[in-house]
Coordinates of C-alpha atoms in Angstrom, one line a residue:
M44 CA -75.2 -49.0 -6.1
A45 CA -75.1 -52.4 -7.2
E46 CA -77.4 -54.9 -5.3
F47 CA -75.9 -57.9 -3.2
S48 CA -76.4 -61.3 -4.3
E49 CA -79.0 -63.0 -2.5
D50 CA -77.2 -65.9 -1.9
L51 CA -73.8 -63.7 -0.4
P52 CA -73.5 -64.8 2.9
R53 CA -74.3 -61.5 5.6
K54 CA -70.6 -61.8 7.2
H55 CA -69.9 -61.3 3.4
Q56 CA -72.1 -57.9 2.9
D57 CA -70.4 -56.3 6.3
L58 CA -67.0 -57.2 5.1
I59 CA -68.0 -55.6 1.9
L60 CA -69.6 -52.5 3.5
G61 CA -66.8 -51.8 6.2
A62 CA -63.7 -51.8 2.8
T63 CA -65.3 -49.2 1.6
G64 CA -64.1 -45.8 1.8
D65 CA -67.1 -44.3 1.1
G66 CA -70.0 -43.9 3.8
V67 CA -73.0 -46.0 3.3
Y68 CA -75.9 -46.3 5.4
G69 CA -80.0 -47.1 5.0
L70 CA -82.8 -45.2 5.1
D71 CA -86.7 -46.7 5.9
C72 CA -89.5 -44.2 4.5
E73 CA -89.4 -42.5 7.5
G74 CA -86.1 -41.0 6.9
R75 CA -85.1 -43.4 9.8
T76 CA -81.6 -45.0 9.5
T77 CA -81.5 -48.8 9.4
F78 CA -77.7 -49.6 9.3
T79 CA -74.7 -47.8 8.7
N80 CA -71.2 -49.0 7.9
P81 CA -67.7 -48.1 10.0
A82 CA -66.9 -45.4 7.5
A83 CA -69.7 -43.6 7.8
A84 CA -69.6 -43.2 11.9
R85 CA -66.1 -42.4 11.6
L86 CA -66.9 -39.4 9.2
T87 CA -69.8 -38.4 10.9
G88 CA -68.6 -38.8 14.6
Y89 CA -71.8 -41.1 15.5
S90 CA -71.1 -44.1 16.1
A91 CA -73.9 -47.0 14.7
Q92 CA -75.3 -47.4 17.9
E93 CA -76.3 -43.4 18.1
M94 CA -77.2 -42.9 13.8
I95 CA -79.6 -46.3 13.5
G96 CA -83.3 -45.7 14.4
K97 CA -82.7 -41.9 14.4
G98 CA -83.6 -39.5 11.8
Q99 CA -81.4 -39.0 9.4
H100 CA -82.0 -35.8 8.1
D101 CA -82.2 -34.5 11.8
L102 CA -79.1 -36.0 12.6
I103 CA -76.3 -35.0 10.3
H104 CA -78.5 -33.2 7.3
H105 CA -80.5 -30.4 9.0
S106 CA -78.8 -27.1 7.7
H107 CA -77.5 -25.7 4.7
A108 CA -73.2 -24.2 4.3
D109 CA -74.6 -21.4 5.6
G110 CA -76.3 -22.9 8.9
S111 CA -79.8 -21.5 7.0
H112 CA -82.7 -24.3 8.0
F113 CA -83.0 -27.4 5.7
P114 CA -86.3 -28.4 4.9
K115 CA -86.6 -32.2 4.6
V116 CA -89.3 -32.0 2.1
E117 CA -86.1 -30.8 0.1
C118 CA -83.8 -33.1 0.8
P119 CA -82.4 -35.1 -2.2
I120 CA -81.8 -38.0 0.1
Y121 CA -85.7 -38.2 1.0
A122 CA -87.2 -37.6 -2.4
A123 CA -85.2 -41.3 -3.2
F124 CA -88.4 -43.2 -1.0
K125 CA -90.5 -41.2 -2.9
D126 CA -90.0 -40.9 -6.1
G127 CA -88.1 -44.0 -6.4
N128 CA -85.6 -42.1 -8.4
V129 CA -81.5 -42.2 -7.8
H130 CA -80.9 -38.6 -6.7
H131 CA -76.8 -37.4 -7.2
V132 CA -75.5 -34.6 -5.6
S133 CA -72.1 -33.2 -6.2
D134 CA -72.4 -30.2 -3.8
E135 CA -73.6 -30.2 -0.1
V136 CA -72.7 -30.5 3.4
F137 CA -73.0 -32.8 5.9
W138 CA -72.7 -32.3 10.0
R139 CA -71.0 -34.0 12.2
K140 CA -71.8 -35.1 15.9
D141 CA -69.2 -32.1 17.4
G142 CA -71.5 -29.3 15.4
S143 CA -69.1 -29.1 12.3
S144 CA -69.6 -29.7 8.7
F145 CA -68.0 -31.0 6.0
P146 CA -68.7 -31.3 2.0
V147 CA -69.7 -34.1 0.7
E148 CA -70.9 -35.5 -2.2
Y149 CA -73.6 -38.4 -2.0
V150 CA -76.0 -41.1 -4.2
S151 CA -79.4 -42.2 -2.7
T152 CA -80.9 -44.8 -4.2
P153 CA -83.9 -46.2 -3.8
M154 CA -84.7 -50.0 -2.2
F155 CA -87.6 -51.5 -3.2
D156 CA -88.8 -55.5 -2.0
D157 CA -90.9 -57.5 -4.3
G158 CA -91.8 -53.7 -6.1
V159 CA -92.4 -52.3 -3.0
L160 CA -90.6 -49.3 -2.3
V161 CA -88.7 -49.3 1.3
G162 CA -85.9 -47.1 2.1
A163 CA -82.8 -45.8 0.1
V164 CA -79.1 -46.7 0.8
V165 CA -77.4 -43.3 0.7
S166 CA -73.0 -43.7 -0.2
F167 CA -71.4 -40.6 0.7
R168 CA -67.6 -39.6 0.1
D169 CA -65.8 -35.9 2.1
I170 CA -64.8 -34.1 -0.8
T171 CA -62.6 -31.7 1.6
E172 CA -59.5 -32.6 0.1
R173 CA -61.3 -32.2 -3.6
K174 CA -62.6 -28.9 -2.2
H175 CA -59.0 -27.8 -1.5
A176 CA -58.1 -28.5 -4.9
E177 CA -60.6 -26.8 -6.7
Q178 CA -59.8 -23.5 -4.7
A179 CA -56.2 -23.9 -5.0
L180 CA -56.9 -24.0 -8.4
R181 CA -59.0 -21.4 -9.0
E182 CA -56.5 -19.3 -6.7
S183 CA -53.8 -20.8 -9.1
E184 CA -55.9 -19.7 -11.9
Q185 CA -57.1 -16.1 -10.3
R186 CA -53.2 -15.4 -9.8
Y187 CA -52.6 -16.6 -13.4
R188 CA -55.2 -14.5 -14.9
T189 CA -53.9 -11.5 -13.0
I190 CA -50.5 -12.2 -14.0
F191 CA -51.2 -12.4 -16.8
N192 CA -53.1 -9.3 -17.6
A193 CA -51.2 -7.3 -15.7
T194 CA -47.8 -7.3 -17.7
H195 CA -47.4 -4.6 -19.9
D196 CA -46.4 -6.6 -22.9
A197 CA -48.9 -8.6 -25.2
M198 CA -48.8 -12.1 -24.1
F199 CA -50.1 -15.3 -25.7
L200 CA -50.3 -18.7 -24.8
I201 CA -50.0 -20.7 -28.3
S202 CA -51.0 -24.0 -28.7
A203 CA -47.6 -25.6 -30.1
E204 CA -49.4 -28.5 -32.1
D205 CA -51.1 -26.0 -34.5
G206 CA -49.7 -22.6 -33.7
A207 CA -54.0 -22.1 -32.9
I208 CA -54.2 -18.7 -29.9
L209 CA -55.1 -20.3 -26.9
D210 CA -55.5 -16.9 -24.9
A211 CA -54.0 -13.5 -25.3
N212 CA -53.9 -10.9 -22.4
I213 CA -55.7 -7.4 -22.4
E214 CA -52.7 -5.6 -23.6
A215 CA -52.3 -8.7 -26.4
C216 CA -56.3 -7.3 -27.4
R217 CA -54.8 -3.3 -27.3
M218 CA -52.2 -3.9 -29.3
L219 CA -53.2 -5.7 -32.1
G220 CA -57.4 -3.9 -31.9
Y221 CA -59.0 -7.1 -32.1
S222 CA -61.6 -8.6 -28.9
H223 CA -60.8 -11.3 -26.4
E224 CA -63.0 -13.5 -28.6
V225 CA -62.0 -12.6 -32.0
L226 CA -58.2 -13.0 -31.2
T227 CA -58.4 -17.2 -29.9
T228 CA -60.3 -17.8 -33.1
L229 CA -56.6 -17.0 -34.9
S230 CA -53.5 -18.6 -35.1
G231 CA -49.7 -17.5 -35.0
I232 CA -48.9 -17.0 -38.4
D233 CA -52.7 -15.0 -39.0
L234 CA -50.6 -12.6 -37.2
H235 CA -47.5 -13.0 -39.7
P236 CA -49.0 -13.7 -43.1
H237 CA -46.3 -11.0 -44.6
E238 CA -43.1 -13.6 -43.5
I239 CA -44.1 -17.1 -43.1
P240 CA -40.7 -18.2 -43.7
K241 CA -39.4 -16.3 -41.7
L242 CA -41.9 -17.1 -38.6
H243 CA -41.4 -21.4 -39.4
S244 CA -37.5 -20.4 -39.0
I245 CA -38.1 -18.9 -35.9
F246 CA -40.6 -21.6 -34.0
S247 CA -38.1 -24.1 -35.4
D248 CA -35.7 -23.1 -33.6
L249 CA -38.1 -22.7 -30.5
R250 CA -38.7 -26.8 -30.6
R251 CA -34.8 -27.1 -30.7
T252 CA -33.5 -24.7 -27.8
G253 CA -37.3 -24.4 -26.0
K254 CA -37.1 -20.9 -26.1
I255 CA -36.1 -17.6 -28.5
K256 CA -36.3 -13.6 -28.7
S257 CA -36.3 -11.9 -31.9
D258 CA -37.0 -9.0 -33.1
Q259 CA -36.5 -9.6 -36.4
L260 CA -41.1 -10.0 -36.9
S261 CA -43.9 -7.2 -36.9
C262 CA -47.3 -8.5 -36.2
R263 CA -50.3 -7.1 -38.0
A264 CA -53.1 -5.5 -36.5
S265 CA -57.1 -5.8 -36.8
D266 CA -56.3 -2.4 -39.4
G267 CA -53.4 -4.0 -41.8
E268 CA -50.5 -1.7 -39.8
L269 CA -47.4 -3.7 -39.3
I270 CA -46.6 -3.4 -35.6
P271 CA -42.8 -4.0 -35.2
A272 CA -41.9 -6.2 -31.9
L273 CA -39.5 -8.2 -29.9
L274 CA -40.7 -11.6 -29.7
S275 CA -39.6 -14.3 -26.6
A276 CA -41.0 -17.4 -26.2
T277 CA -40.5 -20.7 -24.4
I278 CA -42.0 -23.8 -24.9
T279 CA -44.1 -25.3 -21.5
E280 CA -46.9 -27.3 -20.7
V281 CA -50.3 -26.6 -19.5
N282 CA -53.1 -28.5 -18.4
G283 CA -50.8 -31.5 -19.9
R284 CA -51.3 -29.6 -23.2
A285 CA -47.7 -28.6 -24.7
C286 CA -48.1 -25.1 -25.2
I287 CA -45.8 -21.6 -26.6
L288 CA -45.6 -19.0 -23.8
L289 CA -45.1 -16.2 -26.3
L290 CA -44.4 -12.3 -24.9
A291 CA -44.6 -9.4 -27.6
Q292 CA -43.0 -6.5 -26.6
D293 CA -44.4 -3.0 -28.9
R294 CA -41.7 -1.2 -30.2
R295 CA -42.9 1.4 -32.2
K296 CA -42.0 3.9 -29.5
E297 CA -38.1 2.8 -29.7
V298 CA -38.9 3.3 -33.3
K299 CA -40.1 6.3 -33.7
A300 CA -37.5 7.4 -31.1
A301 CA -34.5 5.8 -33.0
R302 CA -35.7 8.0 -35.8
Q303 CA -36.0 10.6 -34.4
A304 CA -33.1 10.6 -32.6
R305 CA -31.2 10.0 -36.5
K306 CA -33.5 13.2 -37.3
L307 CA -31.7 15.2 -34.8
Q308 CA -28.1 13.6 -35.6
A309 CA -28.1 14.3 -39.3
D310 CA -28.6 18.2 -38.1
L311 CA -26.5 18.3 -35.8
H312 CA -23.5 16.8 -38.7
H313 CA -25.1 19.3 -40.9
V314 CA -24.6 22.1 -38.4
S315 CA -20.7 20.6 -37.4
R316 CA -20.3 20.6 -41.3
L317 CA -21.9 24.5 -41.2
S318 CA -19.4 25.2 -38.6
S319 CA -16.8 23.5 -40.8
M320 CA -17.3 25.8 -43.7
G321 CA -17.3 28.8 -41.3
E322 CA -14.0 28.4 -40.2
I323 CA -12.5 27.7 -44.0
A324 CA -14.5 30.2 -46.2
S325 CA -11.4 32.4 -46.3
G326 CA -9.0 29.5 -48.1
L327 CA -12.5 28.8 -50.1
A328 CA -12.7 32.9 -50.9
H329 CA -9.1 32.8 -51.8
E330 CA -9.2 30.1 -54.0
L331 CA -12.3 31.4 -55.6
N332 CA -10.7 34.1 -56.5
Q333 CA -7.8 32.7 -58.4
P334 CA -9.9 31.7 -61.3
L335 CA -12.5 34.1 -60.9
T336 CA -9.3 36.7 -61.7
A337 CA -8.6 35.1 -64.7
V338 CA -11.7 34.7 -66.1
M339 CA -12.2 38.6 -65.9
N340 CA -8.6 38.9 -67.7
Y341 CA -9.2 36.8 -70.2
V342 CA -12.6 38.1 -70.9
Q343 CA -11.3 41.6 -70.6
A344 CA -8.6 40.7 -73.2
A345 CA -11.0 39.2 -75.8
K346 CA -13.7 42.8 -75.8
R347 CA -10.2 44.7 -75.8
I348 CA -9.3 42.2 -78.7
M349 CA -12.7 42.8 -80.5
D350 CA -12.9 46.3 -80.2
S351 CA -9.6 47.2 -81.7
G352 CA -7.5 44.5 -82.2
S353 CA -6.1 43.4 -85.7
A354 CA -7.9 40.6 -87.7
E355 CA -4.9 38.4 -86.4
Q356 CA -5.2 38.9 -83.2
R357 CA -9.1 38.4 -83.1
R358 CA -7.8 34.7 -84.2
S359 CA -6.9 34.6 -80.4
I360 CA -10.5 35.2 -78.9
S361 CA -11.4 32.2 -79.0
E362 CA -8.6 31.0 -77.7
Y363 CA -9.0 33.1 -74.4
L364 CA -12.5 32.5 -74.1
G365 CA -11.8 28.8 -73.7
K366 CA -9.4 29.9 -71.2
A367 CA -12.1 31.1 -69.1
A368 CA -14.6 28.8 -70.0
A369 CA -11.9 26.5 -68.2
Q370 CA -11.4 29.1 -64.9
T371 CA -15.1 29.3 -64.9
D372 CA -15.6 25.3 -64.6
R373 CA -12.5 25.5 -62.4
A374 CA -14.5 27.5 -60.0
A375 CA -18.1 25.9 -60.6
K376 CA -16.9 22.7 -59.5
I377 CA -15.6 24.1 -56.1
I378 CA -19.0 25.7 -55.4
S379 CA -20.6 22.3 -56.4
G380 CA -18.2 20.5 -53.6
L381 CA -19.4 23.4 -51.4
R382 CA -23.4 22.7 -51.9
K383 CA -22.8 19.1 -51.6
F384 CA -20.9 18.8 -47.9
I385 CA -23.2 21.3 -46.3
E386 CA -26.5 20.6 -48.0
K387 CA -28.8 19.4 -45.1
N388 CA -29.9 15.9 -47.1
E389 CA -28.0 13.1 -46.2
A390 CA -27.6 10.7 -49.0
D391 CA -28.2 7.4 -49.1
R392 CA -25.2 4.5 -48.6
S393 CA -23.6 4.2 -52.1
K394 CA -20.2 2.3 -53.9
E395 CA -17.7 4.9 -53.7
N396 CA -13.5 5.2 -54.6
I397 CA -12.8 6.2 -51.1
N398 CA -9.6 7.8 -52.6
D399 CA -11.8 10.4 -54.6
I400 CA -14.1 10.7 -50.9
V401 CA -10.7 11.7 -49.2
E402 CA -9.1 14.0 -52.2
E403 CA -12.8 15.9 -52.4
A404 CA -13.0 16.1 -48.6
T405 CA -9.2 17.5 -48.3
K406 CA -9.5 20.3 -51.1
L407 CA -12.5 22.2 -48.8
V408 CA -9.8 22.5 -46.3
L409 CA -7.2 23.4 -48.3
P410 CA -8.2 23.6 -52.2
G411 CA -4.8 24.5 -53.3
G412 CA -3.4 21.4 -51.5
S413 CA 0.0 22.4 -50.2
T414 CA 0.4 25.5 -49.5
Q415 CA 3.7 27.8 -48.5
D416 CA 3.4 27.2 -44.8
I417 CA 2.2 23.2 -45.3
E418 CA 3.8 20.6 -47.3
L419 CA 0.3 18.0 -48.2
V420 CA 1.2 14.9 -48.3
L421 CA -1.0 12.1 -50.1
N422 CA -0.2 8.3 -50.0
F423 CA -2.9 6.7 -51.7
S424 CA -3.1 3.0 -52.0
N425 CA -4.6 2.5 -55.3
Q426 CA -5.7 -1.6 -54.9
L427 CA -8.6 -0.5 -52.6
Q428 CA -12.0 -1.9 -53.4
L429 CA -14.9 0.3 -54.3
I430 CA -16.5 0.6 -50.3
L431 CA -20.0 1.2 -49.6
V432 CA -20.4 4.4 -47.3
N433 CA -22.5 7.8 -47.1
K434 CA -20.0 9.9 -48.8
I435 CA -20.5 13.0 -47.4
Q436 CA -20.6 11.4 -44.1
V437 CA -17.0 10.6 -44.8
Q438 CA -16.2 13.6 -46.3
Q439 CA -17.1 15.4 -42.9
V440 CA -15.1 12.9 -41.1
V441 CA -11.8 13.4 -42.9
V442 CA -12.5 17.6 -43.0
N443 CA -12.8 17.3 -39.3
L444 CA -10.1 15.5 -39.0
V445 CA -7.7 17.5 -41.7
R446 CA -8.6 21.0 -40.5
N447 CA -8.2 20.1 -37.1
A448 CA -4.2 19.0 -38.6
V449 CA -4.3 22.3 -40.3
E450 CA -4.6 24.5 -37.0
A451 CA -2.5 22.1 -34.9
L452 CA 0.7 22.9 -37.9
G453 CA -0.7 27.1 -37.6
E454 CA 2.9 27.5 -35.7
T455 CA 5.5 24.5 -36.5
N456 CA 7.8 24.7 -38.9
A457 CA 8.4 22.7 -41.7
A458 CA 4.7 21.4 -41.1
V459 CA 3.7 18.2 -43.2
L460 CA 0.0 16.7 -43.5
T461 CA 0.3 13.3 -44.5
I462 CA -2.9 11.1 -45.5
T463 CA -2.8 7.7 -45.8
T464 CA -5.2 5.0 -47.1
A465 CA -4.9 1.6 -47.5
D466 CA -5.7 -1.8 -46.6
A467 CA -7.1 -2.8 -43.4
A468 CA -8.2 -6.6 -41.9
D469 CA -11.2 -8.1 -41.4
H470 CA -11.8 -6.8 -45.3
S471 CA -12.2 -3.2 -44.2
I472 CA -10.3 -0.3 -45.4
M473 CA -7.9 2.4 -43.5
I474 CA -7.5 6.4 -43.7
A475 CA -5.1 8.1 -42.0
V476 CA -4.3 11.8 -41.0
G477 CA -1.7 12.6 -39.6
D478 CA 0.8 16.0 -38.9
N479 CA 4.3 16.8 -37.0
G480 CA 2.5 19.1 -35.3
P481 CA 2.8 19.7 -31.4
G482 CA 0.7 16.8 -30.2
I483 CA -1.5 17.0 -27.1
D484 CA -0.3 15.2 -23.5
D485 CA -1.1 11.9 -23.7
G486 CA -3.8 12.0 -20.1
Q487 CA -5.9 13.8 -22.9
L488 CA -6.2 11.0 -25.3
H489 CA -8.4 8.7 -23.7
T490 CA -11.1 11.6 -23.6
L491 CA -10.9 13.2 -27.5
F492 CA -13.9 11.6 -29.0
E493 CA -16.1 12.4 -26.0
P494 CA -18.9 14.9 -26.6
F495 CA -18.1 18.4 -25.5
V496 CA -14.4 17.8 -24.8
T497 CA -12.2 19.6 -26.6
T498 CA -8.7 20.8 -26.7
K499 CA -8.6 24.1 -28.1
S500 CA -9.6 27.3 -26.1
D501 CA -12.9 28.3 -28.7
G502 CA -13.6 24.6 -29.5
M503 CA -17.2 23.2 -28.9
G504 CA -15.8 19.8 -28.3
V505 CA -18.3 18.1 -31.0
G506 CA -16.4 17.5 -33.9
L507 CA -14.3 14.6 -32.9
S508 CA -17.5 13.4 -31.0
I509 CA -19.1 13.4 -34.5
C510 CA -16.6 12.0 -36.4
R511 CA -17.1 8.8 -34.0
T512 CA -20.8 8.5 -34.3
I513 CA -20.2 8.6 -38.0
V514 CA -17.4 5.4 -38.7
E515 CA -19.2 3.4 -35.5
D516 CA -22.2 3.6 -37.3
H517 CA -20.7 2.9 -40.3
G518 CA -19.2 -0.5 -38.5
G519 CA -15.9 1.2 -38.3
Q520 CA -13.4 2.5 -35.5
I521 CA -11.3 5.9 -34.9
E522 CA -8.2 6.1 -32.7
A523 CA -5.8 8.7 -32.0
E524 CA -2.3 8.1 -31.5
Q525 CA 0.8 10.5 -30.9
N526 CA 4.0 9.7 -33.3
A527 CA 7.1 8.6 -32.3
A528 CA 8.9 11.9 -33.7
A529 CA 6.3 14.6 -33.4
G530 CA 2.4 15.5 -33.8
M531 CA -0.3 13.1 -34.1
T532 CA -2.2 10.3 -36.2
F533 CA -6.2 10.1 -36.1
H534 CA -7.2 7.1 -38.5
F535 CA -10.4 4.8 -39.0
T536 CA -11.3 2.0 -40.9
L537 CA -14.3 1.6 -42.7
P538 CA -15.4 -2.3 -44.0
L539 CA -15.9 -2.7 -47.4
N540 CA -20.1 -3.9 -46.6
P541 CA -21.1 -2.6 -43.1
V542 CA -24.4 -4.2 -42.0
Q543 CA -27.1 -1.2 -42.9
D544 CA -29.0 -0.4 -39.8
A545 CA -27.1 3.1 -39.4
P546 CA -28.4 6.5 -40.0
G547 CA -29.2 7.6 -43.8
T548 CA -29.8 3.8 -44.3
Q549 CA -33.4 3.8 -44.2

């Protein structure tokens, strides 16, 4: 506490004491009040006359905050004029005249006269508002901590300046396998050392826009596992410091579920292909019977010549065996196409000629091409680029559409099945399968591709639904429409270079 100059008039000293907002009073060595300023009187509720000459401790400092007795011998204020040291206390209570208490911070400074300790001067202030602010801050921090740790996703508070992790919630520690103490010694980059350029790009966007959301990152756990995560972040200010509040949603279950869904979808596609083969088996059997019968005839003819033929006839054996080999190759190709179509393993996407895919699929349903009952018309564009597709899946779409068309043409006179390939808009290729059959009711058009919806009396309603799934997985679209004259046309598009996030591309 500053000492007054001896030359300073008493009136000026009183003005200074009266102007200060802190309570100030003096004590002699017996603890009696020798003077007090207006603020001390106002804060305690006692008048100056009621305080001067009275024992200060008994008047306003007699009890602790809980009401228990506060012995004088323990009082820091009194200690100042006993040990000659300054005593500062930041959290005690004084008592008012009305019996209420209020929190105070005070300094008790010894007074000397010619080197003799004659008492102490006490300055104090009411810290009620500060205590309320501190309590509010504690409550705010408690709410923050409760919300922070109650969040089911991993949450991080990161310095916007250097990327240091300032705080992390319980879920973040659990997900990554770090203790809170270790995690808060790391930086954001420590969790993404395998994709730093991508991380810099994302946080550059964050600084520009103030918030980001990205599912392109994975967090490295303490055991080295890369955990796919959906990240959401926003820039905020904490205690005057620019920070990044980042939420990381663990996507491992989602990724696992998607993988299982893709497997189930592939299994369903396989079952559908097996079902298709069962329904067109009679056609394949007839088609295989022709080359196998020819092989038998050629081989038997060769055997007869070898057994009893003339030398001139024996020279034709090579020709007969060559024709038998050609027919055997024809049958083998039919079997090979069938095996590839129904095998369970889903091939990865590859660059393919769409005309070849459509032709091979059509031969599975109509092995001999046009028949006595159905005329097959192929309108293939020869200007098409190679397309990135899962060949087996696209063949499955064509087989389903062609088989449906053949069934629709069952009782149609002069039946015509038309298959078309052509360039389409948006760098896509269009494949269309049309017939001149009876068609369907207009009311059924909008439900054709829904699961378990069928126009057949014995149908399961999964074929067209699977077609739509495959086409949309490739980034394309499939539609059906009534022809102006008669029948239906199903057409679907496939982009030349689809985004490879569909089943079969992982």
